[in-house]
Short mmCIF file of C-alpha atoms in Angstrom, two decimals:
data_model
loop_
_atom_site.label_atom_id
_atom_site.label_comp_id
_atom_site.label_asym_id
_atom_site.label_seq_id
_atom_site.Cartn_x
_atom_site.Cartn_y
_atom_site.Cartn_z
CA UNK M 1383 0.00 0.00 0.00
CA UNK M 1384 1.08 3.20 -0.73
CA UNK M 1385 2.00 6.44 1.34
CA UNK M 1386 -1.64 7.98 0.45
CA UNK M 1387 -3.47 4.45 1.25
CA UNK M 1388 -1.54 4.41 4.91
CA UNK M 1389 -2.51 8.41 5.61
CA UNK M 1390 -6.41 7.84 4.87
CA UNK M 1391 -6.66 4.53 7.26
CA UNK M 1392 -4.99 6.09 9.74
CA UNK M 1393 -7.05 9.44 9.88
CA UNK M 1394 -10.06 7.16 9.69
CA UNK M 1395 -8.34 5.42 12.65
CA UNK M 1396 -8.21 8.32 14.45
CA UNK M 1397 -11.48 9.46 13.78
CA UNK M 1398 -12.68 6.24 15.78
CA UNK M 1399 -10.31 6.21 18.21
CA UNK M 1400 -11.62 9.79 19.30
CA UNK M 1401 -15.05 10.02 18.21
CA UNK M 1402 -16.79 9.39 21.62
CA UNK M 1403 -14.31 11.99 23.46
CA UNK M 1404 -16.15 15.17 23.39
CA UNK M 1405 -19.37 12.69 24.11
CA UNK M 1406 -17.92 11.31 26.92
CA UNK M 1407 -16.72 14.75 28.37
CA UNK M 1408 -20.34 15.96 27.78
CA UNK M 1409 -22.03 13.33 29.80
CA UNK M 1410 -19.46 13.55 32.47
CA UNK M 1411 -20.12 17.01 33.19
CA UNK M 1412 -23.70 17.23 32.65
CA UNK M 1413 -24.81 13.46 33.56
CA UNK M 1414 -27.89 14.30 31.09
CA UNK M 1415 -28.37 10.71 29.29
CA UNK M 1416 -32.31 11.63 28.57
CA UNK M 1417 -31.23 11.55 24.96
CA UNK M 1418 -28.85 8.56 24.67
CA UNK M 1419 -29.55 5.47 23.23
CA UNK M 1420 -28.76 2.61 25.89
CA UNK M 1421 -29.16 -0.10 22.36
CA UNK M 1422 -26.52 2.26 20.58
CA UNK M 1423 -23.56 2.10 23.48
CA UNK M 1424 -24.23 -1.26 23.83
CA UNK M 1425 -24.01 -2.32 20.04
CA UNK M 1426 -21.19 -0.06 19.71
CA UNK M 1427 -18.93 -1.50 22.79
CA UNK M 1428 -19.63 -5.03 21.55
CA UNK M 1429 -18.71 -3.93 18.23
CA UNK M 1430 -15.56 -2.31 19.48
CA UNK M 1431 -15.07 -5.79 21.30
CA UNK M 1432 -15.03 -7.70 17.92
CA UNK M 1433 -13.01 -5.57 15.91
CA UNK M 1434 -10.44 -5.49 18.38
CA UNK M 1435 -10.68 -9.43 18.41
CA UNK M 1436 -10.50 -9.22 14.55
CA UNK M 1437 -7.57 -7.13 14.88
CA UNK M 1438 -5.54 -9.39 17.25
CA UNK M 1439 -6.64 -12.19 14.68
CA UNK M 1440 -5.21 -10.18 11.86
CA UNK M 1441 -2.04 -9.29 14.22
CA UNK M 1442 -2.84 -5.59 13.46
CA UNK M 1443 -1.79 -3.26 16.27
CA UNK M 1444 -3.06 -0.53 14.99
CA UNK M 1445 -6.71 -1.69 14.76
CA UNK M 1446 -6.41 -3.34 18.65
CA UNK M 1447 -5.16 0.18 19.46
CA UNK M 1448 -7.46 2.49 18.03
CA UNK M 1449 -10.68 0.39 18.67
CA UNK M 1450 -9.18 -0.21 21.89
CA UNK M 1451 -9.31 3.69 22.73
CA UNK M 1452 -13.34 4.17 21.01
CA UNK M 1453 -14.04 1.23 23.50
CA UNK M 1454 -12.85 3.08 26.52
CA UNK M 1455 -14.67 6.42 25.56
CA UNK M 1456 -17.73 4.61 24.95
CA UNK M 1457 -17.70 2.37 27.96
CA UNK M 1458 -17.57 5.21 30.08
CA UNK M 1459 -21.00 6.53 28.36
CA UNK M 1460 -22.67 3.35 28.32
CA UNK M 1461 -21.76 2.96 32.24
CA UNK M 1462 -22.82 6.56 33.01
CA UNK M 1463 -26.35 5.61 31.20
CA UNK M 1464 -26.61 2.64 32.99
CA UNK M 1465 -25.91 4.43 36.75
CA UNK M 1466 -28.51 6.86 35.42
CA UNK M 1467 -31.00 4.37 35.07
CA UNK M 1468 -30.41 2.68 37.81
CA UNK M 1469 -30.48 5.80 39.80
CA UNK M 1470 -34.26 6.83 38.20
CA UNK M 1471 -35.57 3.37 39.06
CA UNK F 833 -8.14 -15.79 5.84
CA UNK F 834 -10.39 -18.58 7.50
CA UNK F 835 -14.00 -18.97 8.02
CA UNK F 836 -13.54 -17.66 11.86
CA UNK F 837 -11.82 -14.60 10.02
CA UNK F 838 -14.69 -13.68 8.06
CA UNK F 839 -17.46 -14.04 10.56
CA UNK F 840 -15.33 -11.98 13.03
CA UNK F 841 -15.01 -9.16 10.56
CA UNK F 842 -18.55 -9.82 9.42
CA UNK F 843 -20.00 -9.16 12.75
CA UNK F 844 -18.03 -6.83 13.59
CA UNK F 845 -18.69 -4.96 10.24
CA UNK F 846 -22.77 -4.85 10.80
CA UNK F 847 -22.22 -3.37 14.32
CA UNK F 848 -20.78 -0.95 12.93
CA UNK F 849 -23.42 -0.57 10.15
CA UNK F 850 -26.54 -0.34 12.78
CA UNK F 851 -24.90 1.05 15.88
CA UNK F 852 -27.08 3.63 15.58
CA UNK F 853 -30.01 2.48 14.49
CA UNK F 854 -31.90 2.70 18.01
CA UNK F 855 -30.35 5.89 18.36
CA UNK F 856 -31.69 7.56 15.31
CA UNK F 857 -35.05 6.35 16.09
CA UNK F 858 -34.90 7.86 19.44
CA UNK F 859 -33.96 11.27 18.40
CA UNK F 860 -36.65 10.98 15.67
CA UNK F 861 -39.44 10.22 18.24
CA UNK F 862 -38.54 12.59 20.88
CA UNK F 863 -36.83 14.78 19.31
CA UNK F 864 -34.78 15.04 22.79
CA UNK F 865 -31.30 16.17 21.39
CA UNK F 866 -30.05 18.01 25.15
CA UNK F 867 -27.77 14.94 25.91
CA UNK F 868 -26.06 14.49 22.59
CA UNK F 869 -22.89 15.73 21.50
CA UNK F 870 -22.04 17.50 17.98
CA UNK F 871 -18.75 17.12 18.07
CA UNK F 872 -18.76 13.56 18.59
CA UNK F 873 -21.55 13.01 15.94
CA UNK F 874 -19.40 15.57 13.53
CA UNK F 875 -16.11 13.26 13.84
CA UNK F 876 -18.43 10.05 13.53
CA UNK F 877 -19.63 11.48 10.03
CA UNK F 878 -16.14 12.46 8.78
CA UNK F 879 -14.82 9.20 9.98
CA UNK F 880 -17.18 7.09 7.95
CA UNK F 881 -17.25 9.23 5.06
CA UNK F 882 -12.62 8.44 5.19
CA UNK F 883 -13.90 4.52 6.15
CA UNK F 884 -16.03 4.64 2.57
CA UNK F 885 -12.82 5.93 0.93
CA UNK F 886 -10.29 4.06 2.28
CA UNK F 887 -13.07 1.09 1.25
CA UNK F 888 -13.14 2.65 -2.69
CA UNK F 889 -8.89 2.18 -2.12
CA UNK F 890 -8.97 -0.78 -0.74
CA UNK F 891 -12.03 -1.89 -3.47
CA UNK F 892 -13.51 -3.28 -0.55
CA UNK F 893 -17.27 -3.66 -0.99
CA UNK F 894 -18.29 -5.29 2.46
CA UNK F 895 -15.85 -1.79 3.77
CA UNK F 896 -17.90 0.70 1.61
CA UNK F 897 -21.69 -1.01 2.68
CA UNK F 898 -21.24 -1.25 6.17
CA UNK F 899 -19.86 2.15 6.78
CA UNK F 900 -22.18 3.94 3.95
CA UNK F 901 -25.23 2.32 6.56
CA UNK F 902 -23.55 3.41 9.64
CA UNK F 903 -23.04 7.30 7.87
CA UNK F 904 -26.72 7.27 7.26
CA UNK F 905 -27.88 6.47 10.58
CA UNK F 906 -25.31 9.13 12.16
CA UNK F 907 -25.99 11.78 9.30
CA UNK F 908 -29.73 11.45 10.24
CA UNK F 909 -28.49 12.04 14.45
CA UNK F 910 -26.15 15.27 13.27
CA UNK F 911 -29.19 16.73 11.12
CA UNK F 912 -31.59 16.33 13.79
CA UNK F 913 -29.17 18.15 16.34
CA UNK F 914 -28.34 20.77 14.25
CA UNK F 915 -32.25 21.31 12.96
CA UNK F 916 -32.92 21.66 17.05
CA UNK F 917 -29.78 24.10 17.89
CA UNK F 918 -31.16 26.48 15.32
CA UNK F 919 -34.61 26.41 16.36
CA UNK F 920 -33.14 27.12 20.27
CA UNK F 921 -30.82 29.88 18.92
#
C-alpha cells in the first residue's frame, strides 16, 4: 500500500479512536443521558469488542489500538447511562 | 483468511453498520437532542465518510456497505441536532 493508502486509514483510525471523546466529556459534566440510546452504546462496545478481536486475529496493532481507545470512551458513556437508570428506578 | 476470520469481521462490520439504528429512532421520536454531542456526531460522520474511501482504495465492498449504513444512521443524528440548535438559537 502506498503512502496515500496508509494516511487515509490512519485518519479514519483516528477518527474512531476519538469520536466518543467530546461525548464522553459531555455526559461527564452534565450526567444528562435523557437523549442517549442505551441499544446504541451497547451495540457499539460489543462492536468495538469484535473488531479489536478481529484485529488481534489479523495481528494488526493498529486496529487493537485504536478500537481499543473508542471502546474506553464509549464504555464510560454506556456505564454513566446505565448508573442513570439505575439511579431513576 | 479462514471462516472464523470472516465471521469476526462480518460481525463486527454490521455493528458498525446499525450502531445507531436505536439511536436515530430515538432522536426521531422525541426529538430530545439536550444529551447528545455535535462534536462527537461531527467526527463520527467524517470518519465514515474516510472509512467509505479508504473502502473505494482498498475496493472493498463489504468496507464501503457497512460504513455507507452506519453514515446514514449518524448523518440522520447530526441533522436532527443541528435542525434543534437552530430552532433554540
Amino acid at each position: 500500500m502506498d503512502i496515500f493508502g496508509e494516511i487515509l486509514g490512519c485518519l479514519a483510525g483516528i477518527c474512531t479512536a476519538v469520536v466518543f471523546l467530546p461525548q464522553s466529556i459531555q455526559t461527564i459534566k452534565t450526567k444528562d443521558v435523557s437523549g442517549l440510546s442505551l441499544g446504541s452504546y451497547m451495540i457499539y462496545c460489543a462492536g468495538m469488542v469484535l473488531w479489536i478481536a478481529y484485529g488481534v486475529y489479523l495481528h494488526s496493532i493498529q486496529m487493537m489500538f485504536f478500537n481499543a481507545l473508542s471502546l474506553f470512551f464509549a464504555a464510560i458513556i454506556l456505564y454513566i447511562i446505565i448508573q442513570q437508570r439505575i439511579k431513576k428506578s
